[in-house]
Amino acid sequence: WVRGTTAYTTTWGTRSATGRGNAIKIWDVATNTPALVDSLIVASAGTLGDVQVSDDGTLLVAAIESNPNGGLAVYQLDTPRSARLLARTTGGEMQYGVHTAEVARVNGVLYAFCAIDPANGVPSRLVIVSLANPASPTIVASLQIGSPYIHDVFVRDGLLFTAEWNDGLGIWDIGGGGTGGTVAVPKRISRTPTVGGKVHHMWWF
C-alpha cells in the first residue's frame, strides 16, 4: 500500500532461514530505489495478509492470516512512518486467518471487510468489522460465502463486490444499491459465475 512517498508491505510465511511472516515493513519510495525505514513485528503471527492505510491517513490495518491467531492489527499513524499499536484482535470468527482486509468508509464510518480462511471444517466467511473506535474493533456482520473460500472484496459507493472463488463474483447492497441493504445487513444483488471459477479479485474502473 502506498500513500505519498511511503509504502507498506507485509511478509507471508517463511521464505528463507531468516525470513519471518510477522513483519510490516515501511519504505521510503521518494526515489527510484525504495529504502527500508522501519519494521513492525506483529505478535503471535506467523503469516500476514494484506495491509492498508485508511483514506484519511490516520490508521494502518494489517490482516493476520495465522491459524489459530488470526485477526487484525490496527495501528495509529502519528506520522506516515511512525506507527503505534491500537488493537490486536484475537479469537472468535477471525481466529482461523484473515487473508485480506479491505478498509473502506461507508456513510462516514470506517470498516474492515475481512475474508476469513476456511479451517477445521469451518466454512469461509466475510466478517465486517467497524473501526469507528479503532482501539476497539467491533464485528457488525458475518456472512458464510465462498467456495471453497472468499479471496478479496472491493467497496465503492455503497456496493460490496466479493470474489467468491468458484461461486463467482458477488455484488451486495450495503447502502448504495437501492434494496435497503446496510453494512450490518448486506443484501445480495447478484452473483455471476465465471468460466473455470477461481474469482480472485475485482476492481471497478
XYZ file of N, CA, C and O in Angstrom:
820
model
N 0.860 -1.181 0.000
C 0.000 0.000 0.000
C 0.894 1.228 0.000
O 1.864 1.295 0.743
N 0.565 2.200 -0.829
C 1.384 3.401 -0.942
C 0.531 4.631 -0.628
O -0.591 4.762 -1.128
N 1.081 5.509 0.187
C 0.450 6.807 0.443
C 1.557 7.848 0.436
O 2.479 7.788 1.266
N 1.468 8.782 -0.501
C 2.519 9.774 -0.630
C 3.836 9.109 -1.012
O 3.913 8.360 -1.984
N 4.867 9.363 -0.239
C 6.189 8.789 -0.520
C 6.517 7.640 0.428
O 7.673 7.253 0.572
N 5.478 7.076 1.064
C 5.685 5.969 1.994
C 4.895 4.752 1.519
O 3.738 4.871 1.115
N 5.533 3.585 1.559
C 4.882 2.326 1.178
C 4.938 1.354 2.351
O 5.866 1.399 3.170
N 3.936 0.470 2.392
C 3.825 -0.510 3.467
C 3.656 -1.885 2.829
O 2.832 -2.080 1.934
N 4.454 -2.845 3.288
C 4.337 -4.212 2.801
C 4.267 -5.165 3.988
O 4.724 -4.841 5.087
N 3.678 -6.345 3.749
C 3.673 -7.385 4.778
C 4.466 -8.577 4.288
O 4.729 -8.725 3.089
N 4.856 -9.435 5.222
C 5.574 -10.658 4.881
C 4.643 -11.852 5.054
O 3.732 -11.828 5.875
N 4.880 -12.872 4.259
C 3.994 -14.030 4.225
C 4.814 -15.299 4.423
O 5.638 -15.653 3.579
N 4.603 -15.973 5.554
C 5.283 -17.239 5.794
C 6.783 -17.077 5.950
O 7.306 -15.985 6.145
N 7.494 -18.172 5.835
C 8.944 -18.183 5.964
C 9.550 -18.468 4.604
O 9.405 -19.561 4.067
N 10.215 -17.484 4.027
C 10.777 -17.623 2.684
C 12.251 -18.038 2.700
O 12.808 -18.389 1.690
N 12.897 -17.932 3.864
C 14.299 -18.333 3.968
C 14.580 -18.660 5.426
O 13.710 -18.552 6.280
N 15.810 -19.060 5.702
C 16.160 -19.425 7.072
C 15.972 -18.265 8.033
O 15.703 -18.454 9.223
N 16.101 -17.042 7.526
C 15.951 -15.863 8.379
C 14.632 -15.141 8.139
O 14.368 -14.121 8.769
N 13.808 -15.672 7.220
C 12.566 -14.990 6.893
C 11.502 -15.193 7.962
O 11.438 -16.233 8.611
N 10.676 -14.179 8.149
C 9.567 -14.277 9.087
C 8.315 -13.688 8.441
O 8.393 -12.742 7.671
N 7.172 -14.256 8.788
C 5.923 -13.788 8.219
C 5.162 -12.862 9.131
O 3.955 -12.698 8.982
N 5.848 -12.253 10.096
C 5.144 -11.421 11.075
C 5.598 -9.967 11.045
O 5.487 -9.274 12.048
N 6.081 -9.502 9.895
C 6.625 -8.141 9.824
C 5.837 -7.267 8.852
O 5.484 -7.688 7.749
N 5.542 -6.044 9.288
C 5.064 -4.990 8.407
C 6.257 -4.082 8.152
O 6.858 -3.567 9.096
N 6.618 -3.912 6.898
C 7.790 -3.106 6.567
C 7.356 -1.765 5.983
O 6.423 -1.684 5.179
N 8.045 -0.716 6.411
C 7.738 0.646 6.000
C 8.886 1.162 5.145
O 10.050 1.094 5.547
N 8.548 1.678 3.959
C 9.547 2.038 2.958
C 9.419 3.503 2.564
O 8.320 4.041 2.459
N 10.555 4.109 2.298
C 10.617 5.413 1.659
C 10.699 5.168 0.156
O 11.651 4.552 -0.333
N 9.677 5.624 -0.573
C 9.654 5.413 -2.020
C 9.705 6.746 -2.774
O 9.167 6.885 -3.873
N 10.393 7.709 -2.166
C 10.502 9.033 -2.794
C 11.409 9.009 -4.014
O 11.318 9.886 -4.877
N 12.287 8.016 -4.096
C 13.201 7.915 -5.235
C 12.969 6.592 -5.956
O 12.119 5.788 -5.570
N 13.765 6.344 -6.981
C 13.623 5.104 -7.753
C 14.115 3.877 -7.004
O 13.881 2.751 -7.443
N 14.810 4.095 -5.883
C 15.318 2.975 -5.095
C 14.657 3.005 -3.716
O 15.032 3.822 -2.870
N 13.651 2.153 -3.476
C 12.996 2.143 -2.173
C 13.988 1.849 -1.056
O 14.907 1.046 -1.212
N 13.792 2.527 0.076
C 14.669 2.335 1.237
C 13.818 1.946 2.435
O 12.829 2.610 2.755
N 14.211 0.856 3.104
C 13.503 0.401 4.293
C 13.809 1.356 5.439
O 14.968 1.602 5.763
N 12.746 1.885 6.075
C 12.961 2.835 7.174
C 12.534 2.279 8.522
O 12.983 2.760 9.561
N 11.669 1.260 8.534
C 11.242 0.691 9.815
C 10.511 -0.618 9.566
O 10.079 -0.899 8.443
N 10.382 -1.418 10.638
C 9.596 -2.645 10.605
C 8.762 -2.730 11.873
O 9.214 -2.344 12.950
N 7.545 -3.249 11.725
C 6.681 -3.521 12.862
C 6.522 -5.026 12.973
O 6.198 -5.682 11.982
N 6.756 -5.593 14.142
C 6.599 -7.019 14.347
C 5.244 -7.275 15.004
O 4.943 -6.719 16.061
N 4.429 -8.112 14.371
C 3.092 -8.422 14.865
C 3.170 -9.662 15.742
O 3.539 -10.745 15.276
N 2.827 -9.502 16.996
C 2.937 -10.600 17.956
C 2.021 -11.762 17.578
O 0.920 -11.579 17.071
N 2.511 -12.983 17.816
C 1.741 -14.216 17.618
C 1.242 -14.381 16.194
O 0.184 -14.969 15.965
N 1.992 -13.863 15.237
C 1.627 -14.021 13.830
C 2.742 -14.757 13.105
O 3.911 -14.420 13.256
N 2.367 -15.775 12.329
C 3.340 -16.465 11.511
C 3.236 -16.053 10.061
O 4.174 -16.210 9.291
N 2.075 -15.519 9.703
C 1.825 -15.074 8.335
C 0.878 -13.887 8.375
O -0.113 -13.900 9.107
N 1.174 -12.871 7.585
C 0.294 -11.724 7.458
C -0.393 -11.738 6.101
O 0.142 -12.259 5.123
N -1.597 -11.156 6.062
C -2.278 -10.943 4.790
C -1.874 -9.596 4.234
O -0.708 -9.221 4.269
N -2.853 -8.846 3.750
C -2.509 -7.561 3.155
C -2.533 -6.442 4.188
O -2.848 -6.651 5.355
N -2.157 -5.238 3.744
C -2.062 -4.083 4.628
C -2.629 -2.881 3.890
O -2.531 -2.789 2.659
N -3.261 -1.974 4.636
C -3.874 -0.808 4.000
C -3.889 0.355 4.977
O -4.011 0.173 6.184
N -3.788 1.563 4.408
C -3.914 2.790 5.181
C -5.308 3.360 4.943
O -5.821 3.322 3.821
N -5.928 3.887 6.001
C -7.253 4.484 5.870
C -7.211 5.708 4.969
O -6.151 6.307 4.746
N -8.384 6.086 4.464
C -8.451 7.182 3.493
C -7.983 8.519 4.056
O -7.546 9.393 3.306
N -8.035 8.686 5.376
C -7.564 9.937 5.975
C -6.115 9.859 6.454
O -5.587 10.812 7.021
N -5.478 8.718 6.228
C -4.064 8.571 6.561
C -3.763 8.390 8.034
O -2.597 8.435 8.426
N -4.771 8.125 8.863
C -4.535 8.052 10.309
C -4.337 6.636 10.827
O -3.788 6.448 11.911
N -4.810 5.627 10.076
C -4.754 4.249 10.551
C -4.064 3.345 9.545
O -4.203 3.514 8.334
N -3.340 2.370 10.075
C -2.738 1.299 9.289
C -3.350 -0.005 9.784
O -3.333 -0.280 10.987
N -3.915 -0.799 8.860
C -4.611 -2.030 9.232
C -3.976 -3.195 8.490
O -3.841 -3.160 7.261
N -3.580 -4.223 9.232
C -2.964 -5.409 8.634
C -3.796 -6.643 8.950
O -4.287 -6.812 10.080
N -3.962 -7.502 7.950
C -4.644 -8.782 8.122
C -3.650 -9.817 8.640
O -2.528 -9.917 8.134
N -4.063 -10.581 9.645
C -3.218 -11.628 10.227
C -3.814 -12.972 9.837
O -4.942 -13.305 10.228
N -3.060 -13.752 9.072
C -3.614 -14.980 8.498
C -3.319 -16.218 9.334
O -3.874 -17.287 9.077
N -2.476 -16.107 10.324
C -2.095 -17.274 11.118
C -3.307 -17.931 11.764
O -4.187 -17.265 12.292
N -3.351 -19.242 11.725
C -4.371 -20.030 12.409
C -3.708 -20.750 13.589
O -2.721 -21.443 13.390
N -4.140 -20.580 14.827
C -5.406 -20.003 15.286
C -5.273 -18.585 15.821
O -6.082 -18.163 16.644
N -4.264 -17.847 15.382
C -4.038 -16.497 15.907
C -4.421 -15.412 14.909
O -3.878 -14.316 14.932
N -5.361 -15.729 14.020
C -5.766 -14.769 13.009
C -6.519 -13.596 13.590
O -7.047 -13.643 14.705
N -6.572 -12.521 12.821
C -7.289 -11.335 13.267
C -6.809 -10.100 12.532
O -6.351 -10.173 11.389
N -6.889 -8.965 13.198
C -6.449 -7.695 12.648
C -5.470 -7.033 13.606
O -5.588 -7.177 14.825
N -4.517 -6.296 13.043
C -3.669 -5.399 13.816
C -3.958 -3.986 13.321
O -3.866 -3.713 12.119
N -4.342 -3.119 14.244
C -4.709 -1.745 13.895
C -3.721 -0.803 14.561
O -3.527 -0.847 15.786
N -3.091 0.044 13.746
C -2.075 0.975 14.232
C -2.511 2.412 13.997
O -3.114 2.729 12.964
N -2.174 3.272 14.921
C -2.323 4.709 14.741
C -1.069 5.232 14.057
O 0.055 4.964 14.503
N -1.264 5.970 12.966
C -0.131 6.579 12.274
C 0.024 8.005 12.786
O -0.656 8.928 12.319
N 0.908 8.205 13.757
C 1.182 9.557 14.244
C 1.834 10.382 13.147
O 1.591 11.579 13.007
N 2.697 9.725 12.379
C 3.217 10.244 11.120
C 3.179 9.066 10.153
O 3.001 7.917 10.586
N 3.348 9.273 8.862
C 3.307 8.137 7.941
C 4.312 7.043 8.274
O 4.111 5.881 7.899
N 5.388 7.384 8.989
C 6.424 6.386 9.270
C 6.585 6.111 10.761
O 7.573 5.532 11.190
N 5.598 6.525 11.532
C 5.621 6.285 12.975
C 4.277 5.717 13.383
O 3.265 6.420 13.402
N 4.248 4.405 13.684
C 3.001 3.709 13.981
C 3.031 3.142 15.393
O 4.053 2.659 15.866
N 1.874 3.205 16.066
C 1.756 2.569 17.385
C 0.494 1.729 17.411
O -0.546 2.110 16.880
N 0.615 0.558 18.025
C -0.475 -0.409 18.037
C -1.641 0.096 18.875
O -1.476 0.465 20.041
N -2.838 0.077 18.274
C -4.061 0.413 18.989
C -4.834 -0.830 19.401
O -5.405 -0.893 20.484
N -4.871 -1.834 18.499
C -5.664 -3.026 18.773
C -5.099 -4.215 18.022
O -4.607 -4.087 16.900
N -5.177 -5.371 18.667
C -4.814 -6.649 18.048
C -5.916 -7.631 18.406
O -6.061 -8.024 19.561
N -6.760 -7.962 17.420
C -7.878 -8.848 17.711
C -7.398 -10.296 17.769
O -6.477 -10.691 17.056
N -8.029 -11.063 18.622
C -7.723 -12.496 18.747
C -9.019 -13.247 18.999
O -9.983 -12.699 19.533
N -9.025 -14.534 18.631
C -10.178 -15.380 18.896
C -11.363 -15.071 18.006
O -11.300 -14.255 17.082
N -12.477 -15.737 18.287
C -13.701 -15.517 17.535
C -13.609 -15.987 16.103
O -12.799 -16.848 15.750
N -14.433 -15.406 15.257
C -14.558 -15.873 13.878
C -13.317 -15.598 13.037
O -13.128 -16.230 12.001
N -12.480 -14.659 13.455
C -11.301 -14.325 12.655
C -10.077 -15.148 13.022
O -9.033 -15.012 12.389
N -10.185 -16.013 14.026
C -9.006 -16.732 14.509
C -8.416 -17.683 13.475
O -7.230 -18.024 13.541
N -9.229 -18.128 12.500
C -8.731 -19.088 11.516
C -7.870 -18.435 10.438
O -7.247 -19.118 9.642
N -7.851 -17.110 10.416
C -6.971 -16.416 9.484
C -7.698 -15.423 8.610
O -8.690 -15.762 7.961
N -7.224 -14.179 8.610
C -7.772 -13.137 7.743
C -6.843 -13.015 6.541
O -5.707 -12.567 6.662
N -7.331 -13.463 5.391
C -6.486 -13.459 4.199
C -6.344 -12.040 3.643
O -5.242 -11.611 3.309
N -7.452 -11.345 3.528
C -7.425 -9.958 3.076
C -8.385 -9.134 3.935
O -9.369 -9.645 4.454
N -8.080 -7.855 4.069
C -8.936 -6.943 4.831
C -9.015 -5.617 4.080
O -8.077 -4.823 4.124
N -10.114 -5.417 3.385
C -10.324 -4.176 2.643
C -10.862 -3.117 3.594
O -11.896 -3.309 4.241
N -10.168 -1.996 3.702
C -10.596 -0.902 4.573
C -11.327 0.122 3.724
O -10.782 0.635 2.739
N -12.575 0.399 4.092
C -13.385 1.327 3.305
C -14.346 2.057 4.220
O -14.753 1.544 5.261
N -14.718 3.260 3.793
C -15.644 4.081 4.568
C -17.027 4.024 3.907
O -17.162 4.207 2.701
N -18.040 3.773 4.721
C -19.421 3.729 4.250
C -20.244 4.639 5.154
O -20.262 4.456 6.379
N -20.893 5.628 4.540
C -21.697 6.596 5.302
C -20.903 7.214 6.450
O -21.411 7.381 7.565
N -19.645 7.520 6.175
C -18.808 8.216 7.139
C -18.126 7.346 8.167
O -17.316 7.836 8.953
N -18.429 6.043 8.173
C -17.846 5.125 9.160
C -16.820 4.226 8.465
O -17.070 3.700 7.375
N -15.675 4.038 9.118
C -14.622 3.196 8.560
C -14.847 1.736 8.968
O -15.121 1.446 10.137
N -14.716 0.835 7.974
C -14.898 -0.600 8.220
C -13.731 -1.379 7.613
O -13.084 -0.922 6.665
N -13.499 -2.576 8.157
C -12.603 -3.548 7.539
C -13.449 -4.725 7.085
O -14.173 -5.323 7.894
N -13.373 -5.047 5.795
C -14.110 -6.166 5.218
C -13.132 -7.331 5.096
O -12.242 -7.321 4.238
N -13.292 -8.332 5.955
C -12.265 -9.361 6.156
C -12.665 -10.686 5.526
O -13.730 -11.244 5.854
N -11.822 -11.210 4.640
C -12.021 -12.527 4.048
C -11.373 -13.567 4.970
O -10.157 -13.572 5.143
N -12.194 -14.429 5.566
C -11.735 -15.383 6.563
C -11.490 -16.738 5.913
O -12.354 -17.278 5.208
N -10.326 -17.315 6.165
C -9.977 -18.616 5.610
C -10.851 -19.724 6.197
O -11.190 -19.689 7.383
N -11.195 -20.740 5.387
C -11.849 -21.917 5.944
C -10.823 -22.759 6.701
O -9.637 -22.769 6.360
N -11.271 -23.459 7.740
C -10.340 -24.294 8.516
C -11.110 -25.217 9.431
O -12.168 -24.860 9.952
N -10.576 -26.433 9.597
C -11.106 -27.372 10.588
C -12.607 -27.598 10.430
O -13.353 -27.660 11.415
N -13.052 -27.690 9.184
C -14.465 -27.904 8.936
C -15.315 -26.659 9.042
O -16.536 -26.715 8.861
N -14.700 -25.514 9.337
C -15.431 -24.247 9.427
C -15.380 -23.576 8.058
O -14.294 -23.336 7.533
N -16.532 -23.255 7.453
C -16.520 -22.676 6.105
C -15.990 -21.255 6.091
O -15.918 -20.587 7.121
N -15.626 -20.803 4.906
C -15.123 -19.443 4.735
C -16.219 -18.429 5.046
O -17.415 -18.711 4.898
N -15.784 -17.237 5.458
C -16.749 -16.205 5.823
C -16.214 -14.833 5.414
O -15.005 -14.643 5.263
N -17.140 -13.909 5.268
C -16.804 -12.491 5.197
C -17.243 -11.887 6.516
O -18.420 -11.948 6.874
N -16.291 -11.326 7.250
C -16.590 -10.682 8.521
C -16.345 -9.191 8.355
O -15.265 -8.775 7.921
N -17.343 -8.385 8.697
C -17.247 -6.933 8.563
C -17.060 -6.338 9.945
O -17.834 -6.598 10.866
N -15.991 -5.549 10.086
C -15.589 -5.015 11.383
C -15.666 -3.499 11.363
O -15.106 -2.854 10.468
N -16.351 -2.926 12.325
C -16.388 -1.474 12.445
C -15.114 -0.980 13.107
O -14.685 -1.499 14.136
N -14.522 0.057 12.491
C -13.354 0.726 13.059
C -13.722 2.137 13.508
O -12.869 3.025 13.556
N -15.006 2.331 13.841
C -15.447 3.634 14.330
C -14.649 4.024 15.567
O -14.294 5.187 15.754
N -14.384 3.041 16.425
C -13.444 3.196 17.532
C -12.282 2.259 17.248
O -12.346 1.071 17.572
N -11.226 2.734 16.623
C -10.166 1.832 16.155
C -9.453 1.087 17.272
O -8.851 0.042 17.028
N -9.523 1.585 18.488
C -8.905 0.886 19.605
C -9.748 -0.292 20.068
O -9.271 -1.128 20.854
N -10.978 -0.383 19.570
C -11.881 -1.466 19.958
C -12.700 -1.909 18.757
O -13.891 -1.597 18.653
N -12.082 -2.638 17.799
C -12.813 -3.086 16.613
C -14.004 -3.958 17.007
O -13.910 -4.783 17.923
N -15.122 -3.778 16.279
C -16.355 -4.481 16.617
C -16.931 -5.147 15.378
O -17.118 -4.490 14.344
N -17.230 -6.450 15.462
C -17.856 -7.153 14.346
C -19.306 -6.712 14.222
O -20.064 -6.736 15.200
N -19.689 -6.299 13.004
C -21.068 -5.867 12.773
C -21.821 -6.815 11.843
O -23.054 -6.777 11.793
N -21.110 -7.684 11.110
C -21.771 -8.634 10.215
C -20.841 -9.801 9.928
O -19.609 -9.649 9.939
N -21.439 -10.959 9.687
C -20.676 -12.155 9.339
C -21.502 -12.964 8.349
O -22.640 -13.340 8.637
N -20.927 -13.215 7.161
C -21.637 -13.924 6.101
C -20.851 -15.147 5.685
O -19.643 -15.055 5.413
N -21.504 -16.300 5.613
C -20.856 -17.503 5.100
C -20.970 -17.492 3.587
O -22.035 -17.689 3.020
N -19.855 -17.223 2.916
C -19.857 -17.180 1.454
C -18.517 -17.686 0.935
O -17.515 -17.696 1.643
N -18.519 -18.100 -0.331
C -17.296 -18.539 -0.994
C -17.166 -20.040 -1.036
O -17.486 -20.731 -0.071
N -16.705 -20.560 -2.171
C -16.466 -21.989 -2.328
C -15.175 -22.203 -3.107
O -15.104 -21.860 -4.273
N -14.126 -22.767 -2.489
C -14.047 -23.148 -1.072
C -13.726 -21.975 -0.161
O -13.705 -22.109 1.042
N -13.454 -20.790 -0.735
C -13.151 -19.633 0.098
C -13.501 -18.350 -0.638
O -13.752 -18.338 -1.840
N -13.552 -17.268 0.115
C -13.658 -15.928 -0.447
C -12.259 -15.328 -0.412
O -11.532 -15.497 0.569
N -11.870 -14.669 -1.490
C -10.496 -14.189 -1.559
C -10.375 -12.704 -1.269
O -9.718 -12.296 -0.322
N -10.980 -11.859 -2.079
C -10.873 -10.417 -1.914
C -12.250 -9.785 -1.984
O -13.220 -10.408 -2.439
N -12.313 -8.521 -1.572
C -13.525 -7.729 -1.755
C -13.123 -6.348 -2.256
O -11.964 -5.951 -2.186
N -14.118 -5.620 -2.740
C -13.913 -4.238 -3.162
C -15.171 -3.466 -2.796
O -16.287 -3.966 -2.987
N -15.011 -2.264 -2.279
C -16.144 -1.449 -1.830
C -16.111 -0.101 -2.532
O -15.063 0.549 -2.601
N -17.265 0.301 -3.050
C -17.380 1.621 -3.662
C -18.846 2.033 -3.708
O -19.715 1.218 -4.080
N -19.112 3.273 -3.321
C -20.439 3.879 -3.461
C -21.548 3.033 -2.847
O -22.636 2.888 -3.416
N -21.281 2.448 -1.685
C -22.308 1.668 -1.008
C -22.564 0.304 -1.611
O -23.576 -0.346 -1.315
N -21.657 -0.174 -2.452
C -21.740 -1.508 -3.031
C -20.520 -2.319 -2.596
O -19.408 -1.795 -2.542
N -20.753 -3.582 -2.308
C -19.701 -4.505 -1.906
C -19.566 -5.578 -2.979
O -20.541 -6.253 -3.325
N -18.356 -5.718 -3.521
C -18.069 -6.743 -4.511
C -17.249 -7.843 -3.833
O -16.285 -7.546 -3.115
N -17.618 -9.093 -4.057
C -16.954 -10.212 -3.385
C -16.424 -11.213 -4.397
O -17.148 -11.639 -5.301
N -15.151 -11.581 -4.251
C -14.541 -12.618 -5.085
C -14.757 -13.954 -4.378
O -14.033 -14.299 -3.451
N -15.781 -14.688 -4.806
C -16.227 -15.892 -4.103
C -15.662 -17.172 -4.719
O -16.251 -18.254 -4.599
N -14.525 -17.029 -5.376
C -13.777 -18.125 -5.988
C -14.661 -18.926 -6.938
O -15.119 -18.389 -7.936
N -14.970 -20.175 -6.662
C -15.730 -20.984 -7.616
C -17.215 -20.628 -7.652
O -17.938 -21.072 -8.552
N -17.685 -19.819 -6.704
C -19.077 -19.373 -6.734
C -19.256 -18.116 -7.570
O -20.391 -17.708 -7.835
N -18.166 -17.474 -7.967
C -18.261 -16.347 -8.877
C -18.050 -14.989 -8.223
O -17.513 -14.872 -7.117
N -18.490 -13.960 -8.930
C -18.392 -12.576 -8.488
C -19.718 -12.159 -7.874
O -20.762 -12.231 -8.523
N -19.682 -11.721 -6.621
C -20.895 -11.273 -5.956
C -20.954 -9.754 -5.870
O -19.922 -9.090 -5.769
N -22.157 -9.207 -5.921
C -22.383 -7.782 -5.698
C -23.477 -7.644 -4.651
O -24.546 -8.261 -4.772
N -23.192 -6.841 -3.621
C -24.090 -6.678 -2.485
C -24.398 -5.209 -2.265
O -23.545 -4.345 -2.459
N -25.623 -4.959 -1.822
C -26.027 -3.617 -1.416
C -25.676 -3.441 0.060
O -26.162 -4.180 0.913
N -24.808 -2.453 0.352
C -24.516 -2.128 1.750
C -24.837 -0.657 2.027
O -24.259 -0.047 2.920
N -25.769 -0.121 1.222
C -26.183 1.261 1.443
C -26.316 2.076 0.181
O -26.797 3.206 0.226
N -25.878 1.514 -0.951
C -25.934 2.285 -2.191
C -26.606 1.573 -3.340
O -26.613 2.071 -4.467
N -27.196 0.398 -3.079
C -27.757 -0.396 -4.167
C -29.253 -0.304 -4.333
O -29.820 -0.921 -5.236
N -29.909 0.442 -3.452
C -31.334 0.655 -3.611
C -32.234 -0.460 -3.133
O -33.450 -0.413 -3.336
N -31.676 -1.499 -2.470
C -32.506 -2.605 -1.991
C -32.741 -2.549 -0.491
O -33.405 -3.427 0.059
N -32.180 -1.542 0.160
C -32.323 -1.455 1.609
C -31.232 -2.148 2.392
O -31.309 -2.230 3.612
N -30.202 -2.623 1.707
C -29.096 -3.266 2.402
C -28.264 -2.263 3.185
O -28.223 -1.076 2.868
N -27.610 -2.762 4.220
C -26.718 -1.945 5.038
C -25.435 -2.721 5.281
O -25.342 -3.908 4.946
N -24.468 -2.069 5.892
C -23.232 -2.772 6.233
C -23.532 -3.903 7.209
O -22.965 -4.989 7.114
N -24.437 -3.675 8.148
C -24.776 -4.701 9.133
C -25.626 -5.814 8.537
O -25.554 -6.969 8.989
N -26.425 -5.482 7.521
C -27.285 -6.478 6.866
C -27.146 -6.318 5.351
O -28.003 -5.719 4.683
N -26.055 -6.830 4.773
C -25.875 -6.726 3.317
C -26.952 -7.524 2.585
O -27.365 -8.596 3.040
N -27.388 -7.007 1.439
C -28.356 -7.719 0.616
C -27.729 -8.007 -0.739
O -27.247 -7.102 -1.407
N -27.764 -9.290 -1.114
C -27.145 -9.668 -2.380
C -27.951 -9.128 -3.554
O -29.171 -9.301 -3.618
N -27.258 -8.487 -4.484
C -27.870 -8.005 -5.718
C -27.715 -9.048 -6.819
O -28.652 -9.327 -7.572
N -26.524 -9.627 -6.927
C -26.281 -10.611 -7.978
C -25.079 -11.464 -7.640
O -24.268 -11.118 -6.774
N -24.978 -12.590 -8.336
C -23.768 -13.417 -8.291
C -23.552 -13.974 -9.688
O -24.435 -14.598 -10.261
N -22.361 -13.741 -10.233
C -22.057 -14.120 -11.607
C -20.935 -15.146 -11.633
O -19.777 -14.813 -11.344
N -21.224 -16.420 -11.951
C -20.147 -17.410 -12.089
C -19.258 -17.063 -13.278
O -19.705 -16.430 -14.240
N -18.004 -17.465 -13.199
C -17.088 -17.265 -14.321
C -16.639 -18.625 -14.841
O -16.660 -19.617 -14.115
N -16.234 -18.666 -16.104
C -15.777 -19.914 -16.708
C -14.534 -20.397 -15.969
O -13.535 -19.678 -15.876
N -14.602 -21.568 -15.410
C -13.464 -22.121 -14.684
C -13.368 -21.669 -13.242
O -12.505 -22.117 -12.498
N -14.240 -20.747 -12.837
C -14.236 -20.300 -11.445
C -12.982 -19.518 -11.077
O -12.393 -18.833 -11.904
N -12.602 -19.614 -9.799
C -11.375 -19.010 -9.276
C -11.368 -17.487 -9.384
O -10.369 -16.889 -9.787
N -12.477 -16.866 -9.015
C -12.522 -15.400 -8.993
C -11.647 -14.922 -7.840
O -11.931 -15.174 -6.678
N -10.584 -14.240 -8.171
C -9.536 -13.880 -7.213
C -9.717 -12.461 -6.675
O -9.637 -12.215 -5.485
N -9.999 -11.522 -7.584
C -10.110 -10.111 -7.181
C -10.889 -9.371 -8.260
O -11.094 -9.894 -9.361
N -11.324 -8.153 -7.920
C -12.032 -7.339 -8.899
C -11.757 -5.872 -8.592
O -11.355 -5.511 -7.495
N -11.990 -5.039 -9.597
C -11.799 -3.589 -9.428
C -12.787 -2.874 -10.328
O -13.020 -3.308 -11.452
N -13.347 -1.813 -9.816
C -14.332 -1.024 -10.580
C -13.639 0.236 -11.098
O -13.270 1.106 -10.344
N -13.451 0.314 -12.417
C -12.812 1.475 -13.040
C -13.901 2.451 -13.483
O -14.865 2.035 -14.099
